[in-house]
Amino acid sequence: MNIISEIKISPESVFLNGTLISSKGITELYREYVGNYPKFFKMDSLCKLGFIAAELLLRDFSIEEKEDCAIVLFNESSSLITDRNYENTIIDPENYFPSPALFVYTLANIVTGEIAIRHKIFGETSFYVTDEYDESYMESIVRNTVLTSSPSMILYGWVDYKTENDYLASFKLMKN
Amino acid sequence: MDNLIDQLKKQIIEVLNLEDMTVSDIDTDAPLFGEGLGLDSIDALELIVLLEREYGIKLTNPAEGKAIFKSVSSIADYVSKNRKK
């Protein structure tokens, strides 16, 4: 399999295949490149980041081409920012109103599901929470995915959201 | 009742993150689920929390939910008759 495209999104810049295409934030990217998927606004920050990164890599492929795509993602913060937001809805006994909409995003791997739903992908999906960004570790997991499930396409990479000023999505798309 | 309907619409837009929608975009009598606003099961749970937090209404019978959450109009009717705050 060969890497056919890659994207890197940070608060400062968006690089698609090495070319700077934008310096906009995540919501502005959604409005510019997607704009017709209201569920985006219900997602947590991690999912929004992963969703828009995947969108920019997968939007030119047909449903048939994407059908057995594998999705393998990694980060170091898991869903911590959403975990904390949810905690804030239950921390005060006098104001105890657990939010179902926040609770459903208190798992990092939900982002793989959001991408799969959007692109009608039925391939293997997995999410790994690691100590740090480690390209060689990610590539070893991806190689293992290729050997065990033989997808025709793999979307893999790092998607980590700490704060609105500190996030990174760095995805690569591999294809036979 | 009109004030309550507008208030409910604003609260629904806020708690369900219906970005790009305004009060005037929501048809008071249109179905909230399936067609209409196309809300889902998680949205339904958020609406239950909304009624408890804002109006002191605790729904104990899940079977009531379908009729109560049929539209903004039906929610307003139920809230006006059962609100504790």
mmCIF file of C-alpha atoms in Angstrom:
data_model
loop_
_atom_site.group_PDB
_atom_site.id
_atom_site.type_symbol
_atom_site.label_atom_id
_atom_site.label_comp_id
_atom_site.label_asym_id
_atom_site.label_seq_id
_atom_site.Cartn_x
_atom_site.Cartn_y
_atom_site.Cartn_z
ATOM 1 C CA MET A 1 0.000 0.000 0.000
ATOM 2 C CA ASN A 2 1.151 3.519 -0.704
ATOM 3 C CA ILE A 3 0.420 6.814 0.975
ATOM 4 C CA ILE A 4 -1.667 8.785 -1.511
ATOM 5 C CA SER A 5 -2.540 11.844 0.543
ATOM 6 C CA GLU A 6 -2.045 13.380 3.938
ATOM 7 C CA ILE A 7 -3.356 16.227 6.010
ATOM 8 C CA LYS A 8 -2.191 18.122 9.053
ATOM 9 C CA ILE A 9 -4.551 20.397 10.978
ATOM 10 C CA SER A 10 -3.420 22.574 13.900
ATOM 11 C CA PRO A 11 -4.788 25.850 15.308
ATOM 12 C CA GLU A 12 -2.328 27.742 13.098
ATOM 13 C CA SER A 13 -2.592 25.979 9.772
ATOM 14 C CA VAL A 14 -4.056 23.292 7.549
ATOM 15 C CA PHE A 15 -1.675 21.500 5.219
ATOM 16 C CA LEU A 16 -3.088 19.155 2.574
ATOM 17 C CA ASN A 17 -0.400 17.111 0.832
ATOM 18 C CA GLY A 18 2.213 19.593 2.005
ATOM 19 C CA THR A 19 0.380 22.662 0.717
ATOM 20 C CA LEU A 20 -1.026 25.281 3.066
ATOM 21 C CA ILE A 21 -4.742 25.462 2.238
ATOM 22 C CA SER A 22 -6.119 27.338 5.219
ATOM 23 C CA SER A 23 -5.422 28.962 8.559
ATOM 24 C CA LYS A 24 -9.008 28.729 9.743
ATOM 25 C CA GLY A 25 -10.380 27.019 12.836
ATOM 26 C CA ILE A 26 -12.283 23.736 12.836
ATOM 27 C CA THR A 27 -15.811 25.178 12.579
ATOM 28 C CA GLU A 28 -14.771 27.564 9.831
ATOM 29 C CA LEU A 29 -13.246 24.620 7.940
ATOM 30 C CA TYR A 30 -16.547 22.767 8.292
ATOM 31 C CA ARG A 31 -18.468 25.735 6.883
ATOM 32 C CA GLU A 32 -16.078 26.070 3.963
ATOM 33 C CA TYR A 33 -15.621 22.418 2.997
ATOM 34 C CA VAL A 34 -18.739 20.589 4.273
ATOM 35 C CA GLY A 35 -21.654 22.723 5.410
ATOM 36 C CA ASN A 36 -24.485 20.208 5.036
ATOM 37 C CA TYR A 37 -24.026 17.854 7.966
ATOM 38 C CA PRO A 38 -25.813 19.315 11.035
ATOM 39 C CA LYS A 39 -24.643 16.423 13.234
ATOM 40 C CA PHE A 40 -21.204 18.068 13.138
ATOM 41 C CA PHE A 41 -22.413 20.602 15.693
ATOM 42 C CA LYS A 42 -23.441 17.875 18.117
ATOM 43 C CA MET A 43 -19.987 16.302 18.125
ATOM 44 C CA ASP A 44 -17.362 16.999 20.752
ATOM 45 C CA SER A 45 -14.142 18.792 19.822
ATOM 46 C CA LEU A 46 -12.135 15.609 19.234
ATOM 47 C CA CYS A 47 -14.751 14.257 16.838
ATOM 48 C CA LYS A 48 -15.057 17.576 15.001
ATOM 49 C CA LEU A 49 -11.293 17.628 14.489
ATOM 50 C CA GLY A 50 -11.126 14.031 13.258
ATOM 51 C CA PHE A 51 -14.258 14.486 11.152
ATOM 52 C CA ILE A 52 -12.945 17.485 9.220
ATOM 53 C CA ALA A 53 -9.486 15.912 8.725
ATOM 54 C CA ALA A 54 -11.074 12.738 7.333
ATOM 55 C CA GLU A 55 -13.454 14.783 5.203
ATOM 56 C CA LEU A 56 -10.632 16.568 3.427
ATOM 57 C CA LEU A 57 -8.916 13.259 2.616
ATOM 58 C CA LEU A 58 -11.931 11.125 1.701
ATOM 59 C CA ARG A 59 -14.331 13.533 -0.010
ATOM 60 C CA ASP A 60 -13.211 12.683 -3.557
ATOM 61 C CA PHE A 61 -13.674 8.922 -3.205
ATOM 62 C CA SER A 62 -16.866 7.057 -4.080
ATOM 63 C CA ILE A 63 -18.868 5.143 -1.473
ATOM 64 C CA GLU A 64 -17.749 1.883 -3.107
ATOM 65 C CA GLU A 65 -14.080 2.829 -2.872
ATOM 66 C CA LYS A 66 -14.398 3.717 0.792
ATOM 67 C CA GLU A 67 -16.600 0.809 1.844
ATOM 68 C CA ASP A 68 -13.871 -1.450 3.287
ATOM 69 C CA CYS A 69 -11.521 1.351 4.356
ATOM 70 C CA ALA A 70 -9.869 0.727 7.740
ATOM 71 C CA ILE A 71 -9.611 3.578 10.236
ATOM 72 C CA VAL A 72 -6.768 3.454 12.765
ATOM 73 C CA LEU A 73 -6.332 6.495 14.984
ATOM 74 C CA PHE A 74 -4.117 7.445 17.919
ATOM 75 C CA ASN A 75 -3.814 10.160 20.539
ATOM 76 C CA GLU A 76 -2.491 10.880 24.019
ATOM 77 C CA SER A 77 -5.361 12.851 25.590
ATOM 78 C CA SER A 78 -8.141 10.363 24.912
ATOM 79 C CA SER A 79 -11.474 12.226 25.352
ATOM 80 C CA LEU A 80 -10.289 14.089 28.454
ATOM 81 C CA ILE A 81 -11.727 17.515 27.559
ATOM 82 C CA THR A 82 -15.183 16.002 27.102
ATOM 83 C CA ASP A 83 -14.779 13.846 30.199
ATOM 84 C CA ARG A 84 -14.220 17.067 32.164
ATOM 85 C CA ASN A 85 -17.149 18.834 30.530
ATOM 86 C CA TYR A 86 -19.365 15.896 31.439
ATOM 87 C CA GLU A 87 -17.979 15.858 34.990
ATOM 88 C CA ASN A 88 -19.064 19.485 35.325
ATOM 89 C CA THR A 89 -22.683 18.402 34.772
ATOM 90 C CA ILE A 90 -22.572 15.969 37.704
ATOM 91 C CA ILE A 91 -20.092 17.459 40.167
ATOM 92 C CA ASP A 92 -22.582 19.662 42.048
ATOM 93 C CA PRO A 93 -25.189 17.640 43.984
ATOM 94 C CA GLU A 94 -27.477 20.695 43.979
ATOM 95 C CA ASN A 95 -27.241 21.033 40.214
ATOM 96 C CA TYR A 96 -26.965 17.401 39.154
ATOM 97 C CA PHE A 97 -28.107 17.124 35.528
ATOM 98 C CA PRO A 98 -25.952 14.571 33.669
ATOM 99 C CA SER A 99 -25.818 15.471 30.001
ATOM 100 C CA PRO A 100 -26.528 12.491 27.703
ATOM 101 C CA ALA A 101 -25.159 14.405 24.717
ATOM 102 C CA LEU A 102 -21.807 14.890 26.477
ATOM 103 C CA PHE A 103 -21.737 11.394 27.938
ATOM 104 C CA VAL A 104 -21.873 9.701 24.531
ATOM 105 C CA TYR A 105 -18.587 11.392 23.607
ATOM 106 C CA THR A 106 -16.675 10.324 26.722
ATOM 107 C CA LEU A 107 -14.824 7.681 24.705
ATOM 108 C CA ALA A 108 -12.059 8.603 22.277
ATOM 109 C CA ASN A 109 -12.934 5.897 19.763
ATOM 110 C CA ILE A 110 -16.283 7.555 19.003
ATOM 111 C CA VAL A 111 -14.415 9.663 16.437
ATOM 112 C CA THR A 112 -13.734 6.556 14.337
ATOM 113 C CA GLY A 113 -17.469 5.814 14.375
ATOM 114 C CA GLU A 114 -18.393 9.348 13.347
ATOM 115 C CA ILE A 115 -16.032 9.116 10.365
ATOM 116 C CA ALA A 116 -17.339 5.665 9.425
ATOM 117 C CA ILE A 117 -20.965 6.841 9.581
ATOM 118 C CA ARG A 118 -20.257 9.916 7.473
ATOM 119 C CA HIS A 119 -18.452 7.974 4.721
ATOM 120 C CA LYS A 120 -20.452 4.722 4.963
ATOM 121 C CA ILE A 121 -17.302 2.817 5.864
ATOM 122 C CA PHE A 122 -17.675 -0.755 7.095
ATOM 123 C CA GLY A 123 -13.984 -1.627 7.503
ATOM 124 C CA GLU A 124 -12.078 -2.244 10.702
ATOM 125 C CA THR A 125 -11.850 0.705 13.069
ATOM 126 C CA SER A 126 -9.591 1.084 16.080
ATOM 127 C CA PHE A 127 -8.336 3.809 18.385
ATOM 128 C CA TYR A 128 -5.180 3.689 20.506
ATOM 129 C CA VAL A 129 -4.371 5.991 23.419
ATOM 130 C CA THR A 130 -0.587 6.176 23.712
ATOM 131 C CA ASP A 131 1.979 7.999 25.856
ATOM 132 C CA GLU A 132 3.195 10.212 23.039
ATOM 133 C CA TYR A 133 3.204 10.777 19.283
ATOM 134 C CA ASP A 134 5.261 7.885 17.913
ATOM 135 C CA GLU A 135 5.260 7.507 14.137
ATOM 136 C CA SER A 136 7.003 4.134 14.145
ATOM 137 C CA TYR A 137 4.551 2.698 16.654
ATOM 138 C CA MET A 138 1.611 3.912 14.573
ATOM 139 C CA GLU A 139 3.092 2.401 11.430
ATOM 140 C CA SER A 140 3.596 -0.959 13.152
ATOM 141 C CA ILE A 141 -0.076 -1.025 14.157
ATOM 142 C CA VAL A 142 -1.090 -0.077 10.619
ATOM 143 C CA ARG A 143 1.083 -2.842 9.149
ATOM 144 C CA ASN A 144 -0.626 -5.291 11.462
ATOM 145 C CA THR A 145 -4.031 -4.028 10.319
ATOM 146 C CA VAL A 146 -3.044 -4.597 6.694
ATOM 147 C CA LEU A 147 -1.973 -8.159 7.464
ATOM 148 C CA THR A 148 -5.044 -9.082 9.472
ATOM 149 C CA SER A 149 -7.889 -7.416 7.575
ATOM 150 C CA SER A 150 -6.521 -6.655 4.074
ATOM 151 C CA PRO A 151 -8.414 -3.417 3.481
ATOM 152 C CA SER A 152 -8.114 -1.701 0.111
ATOM 153 C CA MET A 153 -7.624 1.626 1.860
ATOM 154 C CA ILE A 154 -6.484 2.775 5.319
ATOM 155 C CA LEU A 155 -7.016 6.114 6.998
ATOM 156 C CA TYR A 156 -4.643 6.393 9.923
ATOM 157 C CA GLY A 157 -2.926 8.920 12.120
ATOM 158 C CA TRP A 158 -2.945 11.139 15.145
ATOM 159 C CA VAL A 159 -5.928 13.127 16.406
ATOM 160 C CA ASP A 160 -5.448 14.867 19.739
ATOM 161 C CA TYR A 161 -7.501 17.721 21.167
ATOM 162 C CA LYS A 162 -6.338 19.391 24.388
ATOM 163 C CA THR A 163 -7.747 22.928 24.123
ATOM 164 C CA GLU A 164 -8.963 25.250 21.367
ATOM 165 C CA ASN A 165 -5.382 26.510 21.101
ATOM 166 C CA ASP A 166 -3.695 23.131 21.304
ATOM 167 C CA TYR A 167 -4.814 20.389 18.950
ATOM 168 C CA LEU A 168 -3.419 18.338 16.120
ATOM 169 C CA ALA A 169 -4.812 16.022 13.481
ATOM 170 C CA SER A 170 -2.214 14.387 11.256
ATOM 171 C CA PHE A 171 -3.816 11.776 8.987
ATOM 172 C CA LYS A 172 -2.502 9.724 6.119
ATOM 173 C CA LEU A 173 -4.480 7.812 3.530
ATOM 174 C CA MET A 174 -2.997 4.619 2.132
ATOM 175 C CA LYS A 175 -4.366 2.735 -0.840
ATOM 176 C CA ASN A 176 -3.511 -0.369 -2.802
ATOM 177 C CA MET B 1 -48.312 30.395 25.869
ATOM 178 C CA ASP B 2 -46.547 32.144 22.956
ATOM 179 C CA ASN B 3 -43.786 33.274 25.316
ATOM 180 C CA LEU B 4 -43.328 29.728 26.587
ATOM 181 C CA ILE B 5 -43.191 28.374 23.029
ATOM 182 C CA ASP B 6 -40.487 30.862 22.041
ATOM 183 C CA GLN B 7 -38.569 30.143 25.233
ATOM 184 C CA LEU B 8 -38.731 26.400 24.569
ATOM 185 C CA LYS B 9 -37.528 26.876 21.006
ATOM 186 C CA LYS B 10 -34.542 28.906 22.215
ATOM 187 C CA GLN B 11 -33.722 26.275 24.843
ATOM 188 C CA ILE B 12 -34.046 23.434 22.316
ATOM 189 C CA ILE B 13 -31.708 25.211 19.880
ATOM 190 C CA GLU B 14 -29.179 25.740 22.667
ATOM 191 C CA VAL B 15 -29.185 22.328 24.364
ATOM 192 C CA LEU B 16 -29.361 20.354 21.113
ATOM 193 C CA ASN B 17 -26.694 22.475 19.377
ATOM 194 C CA LEU B 18 -28.965 23.241 16.428
ATOM 195 C CA GLU B 19 -26.422 25.621 14.961
ATOM 196 C CA ASP B 20 -27.645 27.856 12.139
ATOM 197 C CA MET B 21 -31.280 27.520 13.313
ATOM 198 C CA THR B 22 -33.402 30.315 14.725
ATOM 199 C CA VAL B 23 -36.695 30.350 16.603
ATOM 200 C CA SER B 24 -38.543 31.174 13.393
ATOM 201 C CA ASP B 25 -37.056 28.110 11.669
ATOM 202 C CA ILE B 26 -38.840 25.743 14.060
ATOM 203 C CA ASP B 27 -42.453 25.008 13.168
ATOM 204 C CA THR B 28 -44.393 24.904 16.433
ATOM 205 C CA ASP B 29 -46.567 21.980 15.320
ATOM 206 C CA ALA B 30 -44.052 20.027 13.206
ATOM 207 C CA PRO B 31 -42.788 16.618 14.413
ATOM 208 C CA LEU B 32 -39.523 16.901 16.323
ATOM 209 C CA PHE B 33 -38.364 13.364 15.598
ATOM 210 C CA GLY B 34 -37.949 11.479 12.336
ATOM 211 C CA GLU B 35 -39.068 14.134 9.902
ATOM 212 C CA GLY B 36 -39.218 17.783 10.978
ATOM 213 C CA LEU B 37 -36.113 18.619 13.009
ATOM 214 C CA GLY B 38 -34.873 15.035 12.670
ATOM 215 C CA LEU B 39 -33.902 14.660 16.317
ATOM 216 C CA ASP B 40 -32.521 11.359 17.625
ATOM 217 C CA SER B 41 -32.661 9.334 20.846
ATOM 218 C CA ILE B 42 -29.833 11.270 22.525
ATOM 219 C CA ASP B 43 -31.712 14.490 21.764
ATOM 220 C CA ALA B 44 -34.766 12.980 23.454
ATOM 221 C CA LEU B 45 -32.720 12.355 26.599
ATOM 222 C CA GLU B 46 -31.427 15.934 26.514
ATOM 223 C CA LEU B 47 -35.024 17.193 26.283
ATOM 224 C CA ILE B 48 -35.928 15.151 29.366
ATOM 225 C CA VAL B 49 -33.002 16.760 31.236
ATOM 226 C CA LEU B 50 -34.102 20.180 29.951
ATOM 227 C CA LEU B 51 -37.619 19.780 31.379
ATOM 228 C CA GLU B 52 -36.238 18.717 34.757
ATOM 229 C CA ARG B 53 -33.569 21.425 34.968
ATOM 230 C CA GLU B 54 -35.595 24.369 33.684
ATOM 231 C CA TYR B 55 -39.136 23.508 34.737
ATOM 232 C CA GLY B 56 -38.750 21.028 37.608
ATOM 233 C CA ILE B 57 -40.623 18.353 35.661
ATOM 234 C CA LYS B 58 -39.402 14.810 36.244
ATOM 235 C CA LEU B 59 -40.734 12.371 33.682
ATOM 236 C CA THR B 60 -41.217 9.041 35.415
ATOM 237 C CA ASN B 61 -43.303 7.254 32.809
ATOM 238 C CA PRO B 62 -41.313 6.710 29.576
ATOM 239 C CA ALA B 63 -44.542 5.909 27.727
ATOM 240 C CA GLU B 64 -45.588 9.547 28.149
ATOM 241 C CA GLY B 65 -42.576 10.778 26.251
ATOM 242 C CA LYS B 66 -43.804 10.029 22.762
ATOM 243 C CA ALA B 67 -46.859 12.232 23.142
ATOM 244 C CA ILE B 68 -45.102 14.987 25.115
ATOM 245 C CA PHE B 69 -42.203 15.342 22.665
ATOM 246 C CA LYS B 70 -44.297 15.139 19.517
ATOM 247 C CA SER B 71 -43.801 18.851 18.786
ATOM 248 C CA VAL B 72 -42.870 22.117 20.465
ATOM 249 C CA SER B 73 -46.583 22.754 20.843
ATOM 250 C CA SER B 74 -47.137 19.504 22.767
ATOM 251 C CA ILE B 75 -44.110 20.167 25.009
ATOM 252 C CA ALA B 76 -45.395 23.664 25.783
ATOM 253 C CA ASP B 77 -48.822 22.280 26.625
ATOM 254 C CA TYR B 78 -47.327 19.692 28.997
ATOM 255 C CA VAL B 79 -44.947 22.205 30.612
ATOM 256 C CA SER B 80 -47.696 24.751 31.209
ATOM 257 C CA LYS B 81 -49.771 22.153 33.061
ATOM 258 C CA ASN B 82 -46.982 20.453 35.026
ATOM 259 C CA ARG B 83 -44.192 22.942 35.660
ATOM 260 C CA LYS B 84 -42.861 23.265 39.227
ATOM 261 C CA LYS B 85 -40.779 26.353 38.525
#
